[in-house]
Short mmCIF file of C-alpha atoms in Angstrom, two decimals:
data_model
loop_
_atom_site.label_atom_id
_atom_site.label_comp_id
_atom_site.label_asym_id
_atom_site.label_seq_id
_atom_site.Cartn_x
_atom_site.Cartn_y
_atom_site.Cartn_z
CA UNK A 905 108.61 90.34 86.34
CA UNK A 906 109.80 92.82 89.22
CA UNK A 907 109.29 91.39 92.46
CA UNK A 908 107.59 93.28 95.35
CA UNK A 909 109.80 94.67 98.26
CA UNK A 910 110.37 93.67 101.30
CA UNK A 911 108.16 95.89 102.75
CA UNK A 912 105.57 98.47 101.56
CA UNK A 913 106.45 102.20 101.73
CA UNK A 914 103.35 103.03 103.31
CA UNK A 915 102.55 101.61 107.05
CA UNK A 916 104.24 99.65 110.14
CA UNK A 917 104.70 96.20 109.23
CA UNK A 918 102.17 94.21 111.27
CA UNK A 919 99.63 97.02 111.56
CA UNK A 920 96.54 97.84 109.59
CA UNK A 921 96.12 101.22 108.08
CA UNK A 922 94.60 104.11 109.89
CA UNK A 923 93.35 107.01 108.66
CA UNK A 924 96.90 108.94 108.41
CA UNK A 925 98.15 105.73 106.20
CA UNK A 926 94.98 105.69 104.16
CA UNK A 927 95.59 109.31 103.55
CA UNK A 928 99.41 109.03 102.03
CA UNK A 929 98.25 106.25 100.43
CA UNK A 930 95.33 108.57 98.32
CA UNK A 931 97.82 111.33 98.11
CA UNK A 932 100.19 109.37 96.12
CA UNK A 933 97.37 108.39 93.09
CA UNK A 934 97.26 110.47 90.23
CA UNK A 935 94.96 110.55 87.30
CA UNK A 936 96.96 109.05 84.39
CA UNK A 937 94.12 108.42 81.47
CA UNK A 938 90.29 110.05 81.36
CA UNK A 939 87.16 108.41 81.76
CA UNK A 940 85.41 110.88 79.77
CA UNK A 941 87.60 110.49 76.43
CA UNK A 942 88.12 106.73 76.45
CA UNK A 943 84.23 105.68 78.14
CA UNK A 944 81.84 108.11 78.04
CA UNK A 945 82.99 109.20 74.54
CA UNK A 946 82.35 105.51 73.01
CA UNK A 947 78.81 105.84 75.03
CA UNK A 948 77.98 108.70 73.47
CA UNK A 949 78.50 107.23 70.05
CA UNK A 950 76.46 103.71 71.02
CA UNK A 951 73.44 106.27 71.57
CA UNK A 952 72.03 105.73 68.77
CA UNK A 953 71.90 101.96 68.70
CA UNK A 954 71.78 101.61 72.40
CA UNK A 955 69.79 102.87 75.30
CA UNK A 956 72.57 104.54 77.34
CA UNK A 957 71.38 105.44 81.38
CA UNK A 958 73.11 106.67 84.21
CA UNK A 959 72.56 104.36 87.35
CA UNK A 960 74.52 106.62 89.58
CA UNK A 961 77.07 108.99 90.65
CA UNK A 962 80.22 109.12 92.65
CA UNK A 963 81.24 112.22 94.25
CA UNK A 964 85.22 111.88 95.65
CA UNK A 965 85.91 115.04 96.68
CA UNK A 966 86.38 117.35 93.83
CA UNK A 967 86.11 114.54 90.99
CA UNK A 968 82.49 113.16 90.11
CA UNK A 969 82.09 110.17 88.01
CA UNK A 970 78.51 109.37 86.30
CA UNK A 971 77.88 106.02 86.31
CA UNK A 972 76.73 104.75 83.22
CA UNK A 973 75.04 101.36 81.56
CA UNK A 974 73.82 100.23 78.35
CA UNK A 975 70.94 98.37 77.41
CA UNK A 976 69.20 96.71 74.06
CA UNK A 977 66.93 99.12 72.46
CA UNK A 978 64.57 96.23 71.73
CA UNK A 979 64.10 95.61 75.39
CA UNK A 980 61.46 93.09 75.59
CA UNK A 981 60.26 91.68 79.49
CA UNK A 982 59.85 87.83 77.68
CA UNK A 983 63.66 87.59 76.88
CA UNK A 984 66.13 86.65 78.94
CA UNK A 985 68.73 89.07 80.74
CA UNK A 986 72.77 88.70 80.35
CA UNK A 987 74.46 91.09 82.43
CA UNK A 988 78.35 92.20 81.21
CA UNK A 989 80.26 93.81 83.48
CA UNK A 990 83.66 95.76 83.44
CA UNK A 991 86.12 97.69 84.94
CA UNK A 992 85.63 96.63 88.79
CA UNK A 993 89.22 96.98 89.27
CA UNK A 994 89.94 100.03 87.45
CA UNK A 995 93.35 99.02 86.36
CA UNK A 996 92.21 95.77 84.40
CA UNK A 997 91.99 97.66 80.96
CA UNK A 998 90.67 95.07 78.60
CA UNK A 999 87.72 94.36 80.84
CA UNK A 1000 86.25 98.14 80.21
CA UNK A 1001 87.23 98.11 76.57
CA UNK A 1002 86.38 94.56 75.58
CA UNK A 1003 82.72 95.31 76.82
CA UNK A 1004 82.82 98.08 74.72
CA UNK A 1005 83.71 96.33 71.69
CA UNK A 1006 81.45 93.65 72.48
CA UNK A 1007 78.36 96.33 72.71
CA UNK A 1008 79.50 97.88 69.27
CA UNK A 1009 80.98 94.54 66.93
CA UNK A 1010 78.36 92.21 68.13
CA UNK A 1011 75.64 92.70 70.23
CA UNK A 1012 73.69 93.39 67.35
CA UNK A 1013 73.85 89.71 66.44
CA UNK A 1014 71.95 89.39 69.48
CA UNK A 1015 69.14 91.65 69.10
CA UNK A 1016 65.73 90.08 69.36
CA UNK A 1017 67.26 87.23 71.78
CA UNK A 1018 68.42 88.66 74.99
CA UNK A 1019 68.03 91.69 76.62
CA UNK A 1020 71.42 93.05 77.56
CA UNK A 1021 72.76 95.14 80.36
CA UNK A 1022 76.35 96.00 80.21
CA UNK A 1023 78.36 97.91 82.82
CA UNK A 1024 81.59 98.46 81.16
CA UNK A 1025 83.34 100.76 83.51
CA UNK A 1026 81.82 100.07 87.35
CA UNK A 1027 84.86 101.72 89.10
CA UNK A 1028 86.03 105.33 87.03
CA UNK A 1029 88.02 107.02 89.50
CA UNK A 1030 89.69 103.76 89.91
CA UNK A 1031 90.28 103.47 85.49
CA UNK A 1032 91.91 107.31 85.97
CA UNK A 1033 94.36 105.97 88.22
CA UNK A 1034 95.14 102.26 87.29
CA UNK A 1035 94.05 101.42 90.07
CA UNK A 1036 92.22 98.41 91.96
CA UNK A 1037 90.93 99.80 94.90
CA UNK A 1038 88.49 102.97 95.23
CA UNK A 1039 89.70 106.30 96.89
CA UNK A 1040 89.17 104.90 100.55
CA UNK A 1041 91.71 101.85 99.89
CA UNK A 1042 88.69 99.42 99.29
CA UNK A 1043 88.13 97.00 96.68
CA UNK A 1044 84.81 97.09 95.06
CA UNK A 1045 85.49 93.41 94.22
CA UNK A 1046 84.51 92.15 98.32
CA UNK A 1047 81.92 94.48 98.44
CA UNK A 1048 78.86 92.85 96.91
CA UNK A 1049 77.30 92.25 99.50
CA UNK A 1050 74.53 94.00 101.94
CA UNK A 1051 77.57 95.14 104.30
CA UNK A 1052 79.60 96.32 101.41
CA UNK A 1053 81.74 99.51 101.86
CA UNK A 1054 82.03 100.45 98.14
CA UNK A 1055 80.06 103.19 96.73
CA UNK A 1056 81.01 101.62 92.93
CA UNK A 1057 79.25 97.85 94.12
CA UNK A 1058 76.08 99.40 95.89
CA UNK A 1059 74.98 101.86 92.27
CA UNK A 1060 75.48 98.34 90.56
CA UNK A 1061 73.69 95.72 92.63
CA UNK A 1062 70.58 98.80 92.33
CA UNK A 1063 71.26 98.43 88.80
CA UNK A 1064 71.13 94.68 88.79
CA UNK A 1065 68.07 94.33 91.59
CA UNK A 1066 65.01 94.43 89.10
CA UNK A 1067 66.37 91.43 86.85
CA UNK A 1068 68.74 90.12 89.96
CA UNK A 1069 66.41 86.57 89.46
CA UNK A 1070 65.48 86.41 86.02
CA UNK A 1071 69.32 86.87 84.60
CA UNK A 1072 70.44 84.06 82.35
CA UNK A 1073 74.53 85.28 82.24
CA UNK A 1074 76.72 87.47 84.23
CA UNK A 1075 80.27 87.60 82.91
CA UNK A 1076 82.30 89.71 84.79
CA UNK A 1077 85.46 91.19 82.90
CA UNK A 1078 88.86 90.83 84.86
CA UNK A 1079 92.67 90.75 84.17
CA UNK A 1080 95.91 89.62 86.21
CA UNK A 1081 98.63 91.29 86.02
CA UNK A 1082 102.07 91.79 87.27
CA UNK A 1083 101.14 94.46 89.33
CA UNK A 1084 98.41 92.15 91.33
CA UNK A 1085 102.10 90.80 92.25
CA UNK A 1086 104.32 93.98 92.49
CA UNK A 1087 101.85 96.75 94.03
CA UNK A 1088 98.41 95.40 94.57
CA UNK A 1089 98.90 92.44 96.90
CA UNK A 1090 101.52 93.96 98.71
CA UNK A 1091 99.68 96.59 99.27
CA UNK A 1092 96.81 94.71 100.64
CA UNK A 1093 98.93 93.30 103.78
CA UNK A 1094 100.68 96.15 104.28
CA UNK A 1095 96.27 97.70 104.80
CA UNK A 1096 95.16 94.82 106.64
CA UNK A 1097 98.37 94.57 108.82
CA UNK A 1098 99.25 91.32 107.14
CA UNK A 1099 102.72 89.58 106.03
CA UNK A 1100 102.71 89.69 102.28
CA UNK A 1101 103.70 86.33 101.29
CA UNK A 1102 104.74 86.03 97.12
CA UNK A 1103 103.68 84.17 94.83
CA UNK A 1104 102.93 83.89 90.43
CA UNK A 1105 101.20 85.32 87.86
CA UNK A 1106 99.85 82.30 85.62
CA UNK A 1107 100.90 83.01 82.41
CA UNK A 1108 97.78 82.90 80.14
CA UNK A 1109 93.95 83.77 79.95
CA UNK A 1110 91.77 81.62 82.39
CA UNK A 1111 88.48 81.47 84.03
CA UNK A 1112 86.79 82.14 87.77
CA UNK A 1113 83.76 79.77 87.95
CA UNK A 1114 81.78 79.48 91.56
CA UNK A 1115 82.46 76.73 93.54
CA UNK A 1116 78.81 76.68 94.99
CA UNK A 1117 77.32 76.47 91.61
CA UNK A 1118 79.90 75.20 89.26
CA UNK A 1119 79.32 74.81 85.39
CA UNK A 1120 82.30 73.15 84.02
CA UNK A 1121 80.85 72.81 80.52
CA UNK A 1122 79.94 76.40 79.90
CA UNK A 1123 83.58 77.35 81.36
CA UNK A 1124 85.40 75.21 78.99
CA UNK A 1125 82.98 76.29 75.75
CA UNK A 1126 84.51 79.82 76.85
CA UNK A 1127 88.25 78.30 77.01
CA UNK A 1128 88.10 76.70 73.50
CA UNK A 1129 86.51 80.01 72.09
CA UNK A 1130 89.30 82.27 73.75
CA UNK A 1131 92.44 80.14 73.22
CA UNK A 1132 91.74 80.91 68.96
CA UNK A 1133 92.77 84.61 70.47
CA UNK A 1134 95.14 84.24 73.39
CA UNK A 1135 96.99 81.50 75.34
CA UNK A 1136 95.28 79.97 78.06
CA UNK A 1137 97.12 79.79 81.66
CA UNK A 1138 98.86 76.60 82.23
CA UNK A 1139 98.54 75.24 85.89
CA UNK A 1140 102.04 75.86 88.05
CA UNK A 1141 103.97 72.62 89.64
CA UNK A 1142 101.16 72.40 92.52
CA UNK A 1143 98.17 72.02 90.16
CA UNK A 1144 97.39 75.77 90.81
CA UNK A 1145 96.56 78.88 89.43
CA UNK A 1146 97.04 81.97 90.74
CA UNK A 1147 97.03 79.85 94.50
CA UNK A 1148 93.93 78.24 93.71
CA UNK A 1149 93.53 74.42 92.36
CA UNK A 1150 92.63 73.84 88.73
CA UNK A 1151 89.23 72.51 88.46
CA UNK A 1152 89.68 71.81 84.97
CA UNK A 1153 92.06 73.50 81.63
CA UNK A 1154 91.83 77.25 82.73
CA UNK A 1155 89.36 76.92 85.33
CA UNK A 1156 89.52 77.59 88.72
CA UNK A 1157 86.85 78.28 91.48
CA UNK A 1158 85.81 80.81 94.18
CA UNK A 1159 83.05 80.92 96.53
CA UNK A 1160 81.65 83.92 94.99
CA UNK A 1161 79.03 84.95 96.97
CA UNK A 1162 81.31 84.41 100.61
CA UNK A 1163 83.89 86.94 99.02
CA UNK A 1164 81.33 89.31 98.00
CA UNK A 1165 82.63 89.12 94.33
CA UNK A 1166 80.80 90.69 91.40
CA UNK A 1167 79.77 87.85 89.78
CA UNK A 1168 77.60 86.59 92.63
CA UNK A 1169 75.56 89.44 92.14
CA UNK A 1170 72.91 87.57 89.94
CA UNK A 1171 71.07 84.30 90.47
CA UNK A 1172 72.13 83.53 86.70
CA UNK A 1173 72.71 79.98 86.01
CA UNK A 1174 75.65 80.90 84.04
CA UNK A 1175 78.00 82.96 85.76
CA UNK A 1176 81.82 83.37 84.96
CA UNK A 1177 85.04 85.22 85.96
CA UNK A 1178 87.31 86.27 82.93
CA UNK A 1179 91.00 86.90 83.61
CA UNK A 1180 92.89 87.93 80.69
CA UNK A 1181 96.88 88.56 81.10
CA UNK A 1182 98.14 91.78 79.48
CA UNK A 1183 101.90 91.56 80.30
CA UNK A 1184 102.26 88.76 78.22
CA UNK A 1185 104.95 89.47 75.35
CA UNK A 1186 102.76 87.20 73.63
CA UNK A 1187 99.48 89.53 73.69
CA UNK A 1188 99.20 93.07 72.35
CA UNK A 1189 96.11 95.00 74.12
CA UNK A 1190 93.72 94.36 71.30
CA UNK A 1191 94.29 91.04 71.69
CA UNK A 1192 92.94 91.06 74.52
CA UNK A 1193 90.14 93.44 74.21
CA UNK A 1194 89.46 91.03 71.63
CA UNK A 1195 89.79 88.15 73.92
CA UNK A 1196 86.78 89.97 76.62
CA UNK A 1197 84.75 90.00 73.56
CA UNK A 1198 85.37 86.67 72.11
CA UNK A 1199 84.65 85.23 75.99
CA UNK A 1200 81.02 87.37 76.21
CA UNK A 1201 80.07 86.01 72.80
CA UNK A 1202 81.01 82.30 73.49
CA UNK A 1203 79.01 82.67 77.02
CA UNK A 1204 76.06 84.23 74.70
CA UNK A 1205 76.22 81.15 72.62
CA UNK A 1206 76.54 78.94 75.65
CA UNK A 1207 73.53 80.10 77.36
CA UNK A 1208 71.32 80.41 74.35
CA UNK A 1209 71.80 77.51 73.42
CA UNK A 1210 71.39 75.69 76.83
CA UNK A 1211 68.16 77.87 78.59
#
């Protein structure tokens, strides 16, 4: 893996970005894949399976983005709600298409038991780019939360409000990658002013469970289901992942609702964090796809089988 330089191109080491930063920062993103042909054009095709809705729309300057979300047909108010969500960092591929491929390979098998809501691309302009942050340098991914500057997390807690209490699952579809080491952290000092201090990419799928509200069991059911697909991330020498302590194989824990993370959106007694790790020489990208829909379908099982 490359390592990050010394210092980011954009900014004055030891001040946060103003305006004129954020501004060459924007300038140097460039639309390198289309929303329209690889999400809206697999919507379009669920149509007539699926109830398809817009929930919103983001203007950013010239480029508008409808928001879009998919629900059972069979909706059906004594059911219980799972909520599948995708694409909060842009970049993270697999979590946009492996809700996709969840919705079309098997959420048939779970007609008549749930209601779903999936969300499978929450930040578009951010998918064009490869990208984690929106166009104002912000990541969605603190920004559930009432105080939340991200246009992308405000259209989906609206989404979420109605069935905000009476959710049974929220898993929220995430990767690691190098770049989180070689671009995205760095560039999050050099924003906030900060030194960037390096660390490592675990090596390996693994799992973000809440640290307020932890559910070991349901993790690990999700671990033993994904490991038939991918590797899971060893802990480093300090018991760590990713600069967090292992709670258990794969597992680690945030305070989700402090950081204003997407899967604190819900009061869902199940709640989970996938992280799947595309630079792997190991993986090929429909492995992991397949890994995001292998994860939704053991937390399905999971929950189902534990309401």
């Amino acid at each position: 893996m490359n390592t990050a330089p010394a210092h980011y191109s954009i900014g004055t080491p030891g001040t946060p970005w103003g305006e004129v930063e954020r501004a060459e920062w924007l300038s140097q993103q460039t639309r390198q894949r289309s929303y329209e042909s690889d999400v809206l054009s697999v919507l379009e095709r669920l149509r007539s399976r699926f109830d398809v809705e817009e929930y919103g729309h983001l203007d950013y300057g010239a480029d508008g983005y409808p928001l879009m979300a998919i629900r059972s047909r069979d909706w059906r108010d004594d059911l219980p709600v799972v909520l599948i969500t995708g694409g909060v960092h842009g970049y993270e591929t697999s979590g946009v298409h492996g809700a996709l491929q969840f919705v079309d390979q098997h959420a048939a098998d779970y007609a008549g038991r749930v209601n779903l809501l999936v969300a499978p691309c929450v930040s578009p302009w951010a998918y064009e780019r490869i990208h984690r942050w929106n166009p104002n340098a912000v990541d969605p991914n603190r920004s559930f939360c009432d105080d939340g500057l991200a246009d992308e997390a405000a259209a989906l807690m609206r989404l979420v409000a109605p069935v905000r209490n009476c959710a049974l699952m929220h898993i929220d579809l995430h990767e690691t990658t190098d770049t989180d080491e070689t671009e995205f952290r760095p560039a999050l000092a050099a924003r906030d002013g900060k030194p960037f201090e390096p660390g490592g990419i675990p090596d390996g799928f693994y799992l973000v469970d809440d640290s307020e509200r932890p559910q070991p069991e349901f993790q690990q059911a999700l671990i033993e289901a994904v490991e038939q697909i991918t590797h899971i991330a060893p802990a480093d020498g300090n018991g760590e992942i990713f600069g967090s302590l292992v709670a258990a194989r794969g597992v680690i824990q945030y305070p989700l609702k402090q950081l204003g993370l997407c899967a604190s959106i819900t009061s869902a007694p199940y709640r989970t964090t996938t992280e799947v790790y595309p630079d792997s020489p190991r993986v090929t990208p429909e492995q992991c796809n397949a890994a995001q829909a292998t994860a939704v379908c053991a937390a399905l099982d999971y929950a189902l089988a534990h309401q």
